[in-house]
XYZ file of C-alpha atoms in Angstrom:
581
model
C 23.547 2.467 83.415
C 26.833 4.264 83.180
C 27.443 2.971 79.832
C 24.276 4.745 79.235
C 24.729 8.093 80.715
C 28.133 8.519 79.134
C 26.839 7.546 75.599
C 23.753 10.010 76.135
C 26.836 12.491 77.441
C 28.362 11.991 74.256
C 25.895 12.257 72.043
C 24.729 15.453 73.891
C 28.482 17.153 73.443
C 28.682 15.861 69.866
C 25.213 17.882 69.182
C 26.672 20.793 70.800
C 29.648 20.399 69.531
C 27.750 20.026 65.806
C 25.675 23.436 66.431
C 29.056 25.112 67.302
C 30.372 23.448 63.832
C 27.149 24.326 61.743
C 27.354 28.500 62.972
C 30.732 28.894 62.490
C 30.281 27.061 59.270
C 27.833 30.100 58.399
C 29.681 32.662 60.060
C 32.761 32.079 58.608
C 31.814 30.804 55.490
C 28.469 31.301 54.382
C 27.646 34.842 55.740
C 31.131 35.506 55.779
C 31.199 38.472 53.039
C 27.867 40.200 54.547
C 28.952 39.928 58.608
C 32.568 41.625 57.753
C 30.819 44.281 55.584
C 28.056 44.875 58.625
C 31.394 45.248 61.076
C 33.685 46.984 59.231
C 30.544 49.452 58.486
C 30.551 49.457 62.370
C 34.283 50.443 62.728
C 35.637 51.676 59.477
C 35.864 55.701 59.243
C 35.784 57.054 55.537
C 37.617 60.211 56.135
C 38.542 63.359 53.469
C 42.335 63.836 53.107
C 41.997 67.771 52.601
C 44.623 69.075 49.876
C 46.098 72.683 50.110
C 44.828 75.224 47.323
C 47.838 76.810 45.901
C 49.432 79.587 46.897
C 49.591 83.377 44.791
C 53.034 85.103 45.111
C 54.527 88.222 44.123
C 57.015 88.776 41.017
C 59.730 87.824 43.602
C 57.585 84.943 45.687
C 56.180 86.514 48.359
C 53.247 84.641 49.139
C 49.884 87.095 48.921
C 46.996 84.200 49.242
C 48.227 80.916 50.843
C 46.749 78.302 53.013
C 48.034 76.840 56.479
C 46.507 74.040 58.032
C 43.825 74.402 60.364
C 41.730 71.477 62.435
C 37.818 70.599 62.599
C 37.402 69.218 66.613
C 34.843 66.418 65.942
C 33.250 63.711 68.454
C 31.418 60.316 68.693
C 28.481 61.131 70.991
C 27.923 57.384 71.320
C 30.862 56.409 72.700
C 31.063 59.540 75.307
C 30.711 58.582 78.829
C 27.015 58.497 79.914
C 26.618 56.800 82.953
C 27.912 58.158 84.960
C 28.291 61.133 82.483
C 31.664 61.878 83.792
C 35.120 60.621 83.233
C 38.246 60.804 85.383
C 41.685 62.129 84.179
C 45.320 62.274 85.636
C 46.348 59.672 88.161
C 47.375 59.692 91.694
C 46.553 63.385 93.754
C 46.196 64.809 90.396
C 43.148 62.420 89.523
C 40.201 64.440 88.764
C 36.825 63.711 87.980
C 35.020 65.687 85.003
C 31.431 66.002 84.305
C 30.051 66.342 80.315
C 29.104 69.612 81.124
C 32.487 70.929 82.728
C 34.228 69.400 79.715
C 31.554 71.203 77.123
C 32.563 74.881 79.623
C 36.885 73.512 78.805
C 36.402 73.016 75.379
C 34.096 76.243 74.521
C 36.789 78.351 76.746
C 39.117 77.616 74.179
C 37.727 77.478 70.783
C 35.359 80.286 71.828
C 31.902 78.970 71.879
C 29.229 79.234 74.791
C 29.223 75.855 77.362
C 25.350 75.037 75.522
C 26.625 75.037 72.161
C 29.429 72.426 72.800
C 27.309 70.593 75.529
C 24.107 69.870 72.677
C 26.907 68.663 70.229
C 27.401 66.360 72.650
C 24.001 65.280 73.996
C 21.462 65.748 71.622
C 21.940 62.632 68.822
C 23.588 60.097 71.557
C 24.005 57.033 68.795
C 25.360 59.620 66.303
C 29.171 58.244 65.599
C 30.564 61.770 64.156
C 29.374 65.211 65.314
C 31.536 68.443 64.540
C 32.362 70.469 67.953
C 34.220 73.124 66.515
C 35.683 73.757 62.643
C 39.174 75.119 61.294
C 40.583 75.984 64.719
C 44.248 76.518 64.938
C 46.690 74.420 65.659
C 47.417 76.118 69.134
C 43.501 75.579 70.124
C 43.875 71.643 68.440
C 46.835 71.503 70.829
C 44.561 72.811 73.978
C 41.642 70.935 73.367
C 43.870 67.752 72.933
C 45.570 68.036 76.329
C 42.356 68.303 78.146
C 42.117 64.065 77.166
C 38.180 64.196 76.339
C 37.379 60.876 75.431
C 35.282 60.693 71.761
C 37.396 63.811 70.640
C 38.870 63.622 67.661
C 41.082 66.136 65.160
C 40.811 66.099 61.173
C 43.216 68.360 59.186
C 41.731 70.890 57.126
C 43.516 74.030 55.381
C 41.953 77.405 55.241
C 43.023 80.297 53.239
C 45.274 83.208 54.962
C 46.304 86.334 53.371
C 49.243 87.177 55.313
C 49.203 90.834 54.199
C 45.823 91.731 54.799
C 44.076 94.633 52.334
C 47.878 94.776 50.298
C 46.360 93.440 47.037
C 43.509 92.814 48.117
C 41.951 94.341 44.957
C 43.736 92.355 42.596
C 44.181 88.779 45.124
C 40.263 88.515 45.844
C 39.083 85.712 48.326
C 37.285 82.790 49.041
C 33.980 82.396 50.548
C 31.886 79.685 52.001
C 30.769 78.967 48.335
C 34.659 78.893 46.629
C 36.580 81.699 45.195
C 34.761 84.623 44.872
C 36.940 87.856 43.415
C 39.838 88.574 41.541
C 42.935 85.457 40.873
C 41.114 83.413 43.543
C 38.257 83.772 41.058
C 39.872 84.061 37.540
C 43.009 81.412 38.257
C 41.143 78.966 39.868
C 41.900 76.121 37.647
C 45.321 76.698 38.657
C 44.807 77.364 42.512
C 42.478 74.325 42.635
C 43.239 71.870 44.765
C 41.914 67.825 44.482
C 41.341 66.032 48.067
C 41.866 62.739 48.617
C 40.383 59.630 50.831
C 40.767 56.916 52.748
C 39.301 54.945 55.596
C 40.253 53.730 58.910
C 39.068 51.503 61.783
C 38.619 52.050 65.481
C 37.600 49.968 68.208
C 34.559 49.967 70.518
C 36.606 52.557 72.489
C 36.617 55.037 69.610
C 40.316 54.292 69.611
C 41.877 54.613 66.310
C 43.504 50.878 65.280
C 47.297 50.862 64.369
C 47.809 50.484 60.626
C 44.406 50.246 59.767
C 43.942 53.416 57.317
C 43.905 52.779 53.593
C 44.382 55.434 51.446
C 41.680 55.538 48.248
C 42.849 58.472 46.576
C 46.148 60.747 47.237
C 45.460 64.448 48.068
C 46.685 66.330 45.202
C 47.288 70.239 45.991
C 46.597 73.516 43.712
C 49.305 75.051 41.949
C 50.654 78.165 42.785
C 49.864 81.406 40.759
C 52.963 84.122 39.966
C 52.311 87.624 39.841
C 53.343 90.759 38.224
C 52.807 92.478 41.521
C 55.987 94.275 43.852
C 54.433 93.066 46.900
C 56.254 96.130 49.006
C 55.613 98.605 45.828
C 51.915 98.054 46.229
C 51.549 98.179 49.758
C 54.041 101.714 49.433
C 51.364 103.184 46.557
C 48.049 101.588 48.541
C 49.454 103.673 51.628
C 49.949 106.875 49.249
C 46.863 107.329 47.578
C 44.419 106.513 50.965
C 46.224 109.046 52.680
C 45.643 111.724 49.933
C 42.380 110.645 49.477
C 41.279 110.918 53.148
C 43.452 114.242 52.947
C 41.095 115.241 49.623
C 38.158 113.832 50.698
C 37.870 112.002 47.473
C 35.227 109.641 47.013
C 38.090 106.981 45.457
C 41.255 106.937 44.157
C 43.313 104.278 41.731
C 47.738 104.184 40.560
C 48.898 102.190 38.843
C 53.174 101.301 38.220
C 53.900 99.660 34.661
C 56.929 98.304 33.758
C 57.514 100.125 30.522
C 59.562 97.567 28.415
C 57.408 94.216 29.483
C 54.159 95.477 30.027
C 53.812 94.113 33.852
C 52.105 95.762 35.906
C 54.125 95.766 39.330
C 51.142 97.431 41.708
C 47.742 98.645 40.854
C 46.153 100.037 44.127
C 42.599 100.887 44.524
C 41.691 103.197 47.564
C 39.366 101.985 49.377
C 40.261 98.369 48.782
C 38.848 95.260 50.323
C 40.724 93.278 53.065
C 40.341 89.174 52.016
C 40.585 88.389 55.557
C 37.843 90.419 56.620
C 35.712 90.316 53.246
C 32.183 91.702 55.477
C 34.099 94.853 56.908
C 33.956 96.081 53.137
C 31.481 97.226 50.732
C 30.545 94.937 47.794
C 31.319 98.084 45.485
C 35.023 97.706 46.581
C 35.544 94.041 46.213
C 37.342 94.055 43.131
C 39.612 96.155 41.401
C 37.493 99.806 40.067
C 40.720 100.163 37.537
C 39.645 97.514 35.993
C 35.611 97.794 36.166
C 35.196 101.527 36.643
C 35.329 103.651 33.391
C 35.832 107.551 33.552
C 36.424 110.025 31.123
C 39.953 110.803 31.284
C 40.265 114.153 30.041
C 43.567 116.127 29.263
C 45.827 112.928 30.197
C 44.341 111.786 26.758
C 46.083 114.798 25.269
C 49.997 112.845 24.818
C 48.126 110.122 22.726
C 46.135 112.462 20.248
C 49.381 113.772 19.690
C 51.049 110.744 19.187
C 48.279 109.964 15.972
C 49.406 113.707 14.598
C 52.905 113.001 14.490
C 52.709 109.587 13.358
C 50.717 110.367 10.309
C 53.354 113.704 9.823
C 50.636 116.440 9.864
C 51.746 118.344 12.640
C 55.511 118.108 14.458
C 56.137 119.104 18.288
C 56.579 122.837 16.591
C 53.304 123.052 14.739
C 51.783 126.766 15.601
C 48.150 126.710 16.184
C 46.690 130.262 17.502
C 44.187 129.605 20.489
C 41.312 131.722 21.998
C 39.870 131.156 25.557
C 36.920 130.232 23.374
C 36.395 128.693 20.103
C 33.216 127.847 17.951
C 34.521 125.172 15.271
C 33.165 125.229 11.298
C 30.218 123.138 12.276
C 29.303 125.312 15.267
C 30.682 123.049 18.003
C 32.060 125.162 20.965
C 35.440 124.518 22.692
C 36.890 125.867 25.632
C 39.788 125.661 27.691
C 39.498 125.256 31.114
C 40.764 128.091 32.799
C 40.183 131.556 31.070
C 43.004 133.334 28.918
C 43.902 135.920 26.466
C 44.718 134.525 22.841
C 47.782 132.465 22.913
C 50.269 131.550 20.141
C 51.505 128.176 20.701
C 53.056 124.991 19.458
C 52.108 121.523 19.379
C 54.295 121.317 22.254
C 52.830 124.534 24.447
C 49.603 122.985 23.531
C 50.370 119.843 26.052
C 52.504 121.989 28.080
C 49.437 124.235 28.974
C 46.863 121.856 28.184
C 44.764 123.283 26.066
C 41.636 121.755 24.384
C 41.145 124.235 22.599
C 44.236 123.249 20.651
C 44.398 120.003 20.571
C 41.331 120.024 18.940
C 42.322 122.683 16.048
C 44.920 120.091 15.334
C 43.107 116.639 15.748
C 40.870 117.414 13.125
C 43.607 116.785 10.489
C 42.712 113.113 10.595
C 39.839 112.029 9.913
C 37.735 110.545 12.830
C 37.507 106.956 11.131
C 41.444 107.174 11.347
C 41.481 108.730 14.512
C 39.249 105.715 15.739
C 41.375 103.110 14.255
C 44.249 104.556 16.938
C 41.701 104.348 19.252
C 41.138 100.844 19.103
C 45.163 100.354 18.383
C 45.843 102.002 21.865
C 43.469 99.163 23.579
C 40.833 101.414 23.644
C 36.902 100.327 24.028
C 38.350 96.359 24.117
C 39.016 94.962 27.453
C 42.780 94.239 28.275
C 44.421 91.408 27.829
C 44.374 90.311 31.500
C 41.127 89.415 31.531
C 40.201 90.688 34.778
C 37.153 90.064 36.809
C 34.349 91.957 36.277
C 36.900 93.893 33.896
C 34.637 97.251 31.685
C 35.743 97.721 27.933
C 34.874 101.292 28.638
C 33.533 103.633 25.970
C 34.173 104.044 22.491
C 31.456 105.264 20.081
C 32.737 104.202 16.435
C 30.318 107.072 14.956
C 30.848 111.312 16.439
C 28.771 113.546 15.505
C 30.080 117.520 15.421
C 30.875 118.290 18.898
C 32.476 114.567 19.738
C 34.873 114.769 17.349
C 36.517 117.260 19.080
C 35.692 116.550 22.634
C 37.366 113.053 22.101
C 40.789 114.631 21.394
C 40.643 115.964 24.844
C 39.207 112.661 26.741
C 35.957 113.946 26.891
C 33.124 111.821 24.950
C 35.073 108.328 25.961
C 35.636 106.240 28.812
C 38.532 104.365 29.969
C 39.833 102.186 32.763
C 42.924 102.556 34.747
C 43.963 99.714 33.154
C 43.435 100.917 29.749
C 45.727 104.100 30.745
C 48.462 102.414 31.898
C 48.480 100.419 28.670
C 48.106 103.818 26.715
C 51.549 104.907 29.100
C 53.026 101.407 28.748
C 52.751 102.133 24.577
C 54.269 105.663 24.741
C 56.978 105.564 26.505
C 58.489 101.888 24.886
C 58.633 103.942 21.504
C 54.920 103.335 20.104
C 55.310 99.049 20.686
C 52.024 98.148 22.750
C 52.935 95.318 25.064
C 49.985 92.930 26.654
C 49.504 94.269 30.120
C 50.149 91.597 32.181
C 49.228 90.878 35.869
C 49.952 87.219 35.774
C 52.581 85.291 34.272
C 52.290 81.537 34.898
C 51.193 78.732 36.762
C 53.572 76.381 38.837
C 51.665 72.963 39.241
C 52.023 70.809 42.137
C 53.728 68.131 39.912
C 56.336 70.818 39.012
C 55.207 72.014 35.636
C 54.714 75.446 34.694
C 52.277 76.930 32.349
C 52.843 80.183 31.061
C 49.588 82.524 31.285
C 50.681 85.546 29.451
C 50.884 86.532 25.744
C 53.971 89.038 25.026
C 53.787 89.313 21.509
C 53.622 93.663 21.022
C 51.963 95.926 18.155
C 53.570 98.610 16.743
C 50.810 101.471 17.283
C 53.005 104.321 16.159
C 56.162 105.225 15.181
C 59.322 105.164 17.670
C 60.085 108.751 16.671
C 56.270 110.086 16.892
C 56.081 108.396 20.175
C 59.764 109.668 21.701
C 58.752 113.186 20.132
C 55.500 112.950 22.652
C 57.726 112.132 25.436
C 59.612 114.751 24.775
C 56.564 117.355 24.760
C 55.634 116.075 28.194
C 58.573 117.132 29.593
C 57.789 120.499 28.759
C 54.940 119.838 31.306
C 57.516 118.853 34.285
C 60.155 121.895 33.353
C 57.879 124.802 33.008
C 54.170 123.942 32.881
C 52.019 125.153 36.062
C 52.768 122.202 37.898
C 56.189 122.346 37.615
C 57.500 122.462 40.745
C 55.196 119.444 42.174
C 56.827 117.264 39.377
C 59.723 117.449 39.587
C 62.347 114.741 40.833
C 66.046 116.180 41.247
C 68.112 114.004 39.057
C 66.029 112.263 36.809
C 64.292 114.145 33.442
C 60.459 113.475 33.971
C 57.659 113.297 31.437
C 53.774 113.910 32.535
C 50.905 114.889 31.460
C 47.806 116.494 34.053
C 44.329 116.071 33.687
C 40.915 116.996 35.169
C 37.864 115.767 33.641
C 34.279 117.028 34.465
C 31.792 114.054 35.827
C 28.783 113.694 33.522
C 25.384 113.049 35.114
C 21.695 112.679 33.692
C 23.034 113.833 30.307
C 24.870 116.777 31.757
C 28.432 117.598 33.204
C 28.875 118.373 36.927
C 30.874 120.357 39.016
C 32.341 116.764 40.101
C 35.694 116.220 39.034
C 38.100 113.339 38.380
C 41.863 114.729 38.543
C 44.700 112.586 37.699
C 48.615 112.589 36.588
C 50.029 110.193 34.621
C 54.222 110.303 33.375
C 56.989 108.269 32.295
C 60.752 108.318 33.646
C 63.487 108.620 33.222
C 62.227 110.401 29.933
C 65.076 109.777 28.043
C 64.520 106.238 27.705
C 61.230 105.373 29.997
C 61.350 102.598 32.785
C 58.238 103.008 34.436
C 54.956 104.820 33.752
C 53.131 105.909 36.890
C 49.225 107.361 36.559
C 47.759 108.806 39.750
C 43.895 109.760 39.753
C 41.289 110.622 42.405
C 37.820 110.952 42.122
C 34.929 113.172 43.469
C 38.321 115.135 45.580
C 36.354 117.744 47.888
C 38.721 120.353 48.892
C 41.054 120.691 46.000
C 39.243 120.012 42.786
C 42.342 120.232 40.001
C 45.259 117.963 38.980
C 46.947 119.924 41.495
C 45.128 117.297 43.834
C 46.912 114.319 41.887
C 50.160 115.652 41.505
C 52.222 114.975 45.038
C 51.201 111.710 45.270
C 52.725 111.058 42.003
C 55.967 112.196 42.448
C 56.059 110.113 45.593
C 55.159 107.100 43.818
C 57.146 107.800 40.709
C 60.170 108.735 42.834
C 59.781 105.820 45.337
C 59.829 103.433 41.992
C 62.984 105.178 40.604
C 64.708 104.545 44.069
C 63.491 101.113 44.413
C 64.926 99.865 41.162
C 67.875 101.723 41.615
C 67.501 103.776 38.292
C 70.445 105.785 37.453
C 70.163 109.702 37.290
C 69.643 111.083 34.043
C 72.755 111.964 32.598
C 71.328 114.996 30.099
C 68.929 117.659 30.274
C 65.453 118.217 29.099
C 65.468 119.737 25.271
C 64.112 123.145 25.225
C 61.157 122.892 22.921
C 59.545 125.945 22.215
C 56.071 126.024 23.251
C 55.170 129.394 21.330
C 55.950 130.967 18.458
């Protein structure tokens, strides 16, 4: 009998013992592959490895766009506390007992969200495994939320885009949206800025608990280069200060300046008034999210005058002395009518009185000694009617009809009958003063990569447009403006020989000129051998509606320039070109 219940004993443990042998037989061998996939899939986390897009800097590195690192507070409802749905934290007299709903009230205190919209994260898909609470908070609020030991919270990295300086180049910088970059070198330079984010994976326990030495890495996070502009930072926040407060103070509509360095072409600030802010993108208006120098054309009137000029000499049919004999008034051989802009008796002057006292009646007695085919070759030489070569967002080519009829061929010697950018004009400026060599403007000069590299982004390669001496002979003329033209005494910077050139254009409108205005300044100095070239224009100004408007602001900017770079004082006088005869 014994001998019987101990071999029925045995038999029964080795049939147990065989079942035990037979599942883990399957388990570990023949459902091996499927059972680790179905529990890794229950505790492995795939999770993004954000990169940071790349910064934009100033000519000297100050960063204008960059990205800092922000935090997305996420939670596993499933493993939250739910019955009771409370936890306890601290230990000893400090031990405290917390309910769902006074954590939801801690955490929306801090990251600034009502108690509900926290508490439904929390509650409403209870198996979920990953719910966001709260998205790019900052580090301080990661920090706060941490410290309150919620259990199921969890912190993923993420940057976000700062612009440290606000609206300072915000015209040219642009932003990014919800959707990616939306305006200017967020926009245009994105295949340098564009970052590459990596992944990997991790495992946690039933606790939510993140296991030790578990992540794998699938792909490295690989961050955006960094884009280096022509831009002064402190230049362009000095000229973005300059022209708002003149324009509030005119009650202009808008208002653009530009600063060009004369010998490379850069551009080191090109402010637009009003300008957006990339930090608060929906306080502006979608007209002024970009750049109007670059997408806004206007005739530019008598600031065209220098280059006309420029074509004259250069083909040697008229010299800085050239006498022309101008009426108030004047009806051309075809019948066109010119005028000048302010009334006056008949005047006898030079080629050089004629841009001293701006007259269009002139200038247009002595443009007709080209012919307009040649005079539209110059044109097009001068960057006009072609977009420039920085490529812009949203950039305008302006206006440029290749065929005048009788009263255009005139009116374009004066700026009327065209459009132009800002951009174009400060290439027009650029070209003058650096002896008749056009330079590319230039806005952007390379990209740093994250692995070091660096690709240069602009061309610098120059056209000879006109002569050195045609183009130092214009300078010259405009200095006649500065030493004894009507705006003389606004113009003038004590040390240093100036060259400018005034301008106020009508505003056309169904087919017809207004009594709108656009007024504007643009000059070169030293004159003797130009640095910088400074244009200054407002548009739609309200309470003074000449170039008298235009012309402080310019000799602020053009004599804040001079004393940033430390330019030396001119060390000879203005010539004294006579300006009638």
């Amino acid at each position: 009998m014994t001998r019987r219940r101990l071999a029925l004993a045995l038999i029964a443990m080795i049939a147990v013992f065989g079942v035990f042998v037979v599942r883990l037989v399957d388990i570990q061998l023949v459902r091996a592959e499927e059972l680790n996939t179905q529990s890794l899939n229950k505790r492995a986390i795939a999770v993004t490895t954000y990169a940071a897009r790349g910064d934009i800097v100033d000519r000297d590195g100050a960063v204008l766009a960059g990205s800092v690192m922000r935090f997305d507070i996420t939670v596993s409802p499933k493993t939250m506390p739910k019955n009771p749905a409370s936890f306890t934290r601290g230990s000893g007299d400090d031990k405290v007992t917390v309910s769902l709903a006074e954590a939801a009230a801690e955490i929306a205190e801090i990251t600034g969200q009502t108690q509900n919209e926290v508490l439904d994260v929390f509650t409403e898909d209870p198996e979920s495994d990953f719910e966001y609470v709260a998205q790019k908070v900052s580090t301080e609020q990661m920090r706060a939320v941490r410290d309150l030991g919620i259990p199921a919270i969890y912190f993923e990295q993420r940057p976000a885009r700062i612009y440290p300086d606000g609206s300072v180049a915000g015209n040219l910088v642009g932003f990014v949206g919800t959707e990616g970059p939306q305006n200017g070198f967020e926009f245009t330079e994105n295949e340098c800025l564009a970052s590459t984010n990596g992944s990997s994976t991790y495992e946690r326990g039933a606790d939510g608990i993140r296991l030790p030495g578990s992540t794998v890495t699938e792909q490295e996070p690989i961050d955006g280069g960094t884009i280096t502009t022509t831009i002064d930072h402190d230049l362009q926040w000095t000229v973005q200060q300059m022209i708002a407060e003149q324009a509030l103070a005119l009650g202009a509509e808008s208002a653009t300046a530009s600063v060009t360095e004369v010998k490379t072409g850069h551009l080191l600030a090109l402010a637009d008034y009003p300008s957006v802010d990339p930090n608060n993108v929906g306080g502006s208006s979608p007209n002024n999210m970009g750049s109007l120098a670059f997408s806004t054309p206007y005739e530019p009137g008598s600031t065209f005058k220098p280059m006309t000029a420029a074509m004259l000499l250069d083909q040697g049919v008229a010299d800085p002395s050239t006498e022309v004999t101008v009426p108030y008034r004047w009806i051309s051989p075809e019948g066109s009518a010119i005028r000048d802009a302010v009334f006056h008796p008949e005047l006898q002057l030079t080629l050089a009185g004629v841009i001293q006292q701006s007259s269009n009646v002139g200038i247009s007695q002595l443009a007709v000694r080209l012919p307009s085919k040649m005079r539209y070759d110059y044109f097009r030489a001068f960057g006009i009617g072609e977009r420039t070569e920085v490529g812009f967002q949203g950039e305008s080519a302006g206006l440029l009809s290749s065929s005048w009829d009788d009263q255009t061929k005139y009116n374009v010697s004066f700026g009327q009958g065209v459009s132009v950018t800002g951009a174009q004009m400060a290439s027009i400026y650029q070209t003058l003063g650096n002896g008749g060599l056009r330079l590319p403007l230039t806005l952007v000069t390379g990209c740093r990569h994250a692995d070091g590299s660096i690709t240069d982004a602009a061309p610098t390669e120059g056209r000879q447009v006109v002569s050195e001496a045609a183009a130092d002979s214009v300078v010259e003329m405009m200095e006649t403006v500065v030493t004894g033209g009507g705006l003389a005494s606004e113009l003038q910077i004590p040390g240093y020989r100036v060259a400018a050139k005034s301008g106020t254009a009508e505003i056309a409108a169904d087919g017809r000129y207004t009594d709108d205005r656009i007024v504007s300044v643009a000059g070169l100095a030293p004159a003797e051998d130009p640095q910088y070239a400074v244009i200054v224009t407002f548009v739609k100004p309200s309470t003074i509606m000449t170039s008298a408007a235009a012309a402080p602001t310019f000799k602020k900017i053009m004599t804040q320039v001079l004393k940033t770079y430390r330019v030396a004082p001119s060390p000879t006088l203005s010539p004294d070109l006579p300006t009638t005869w």
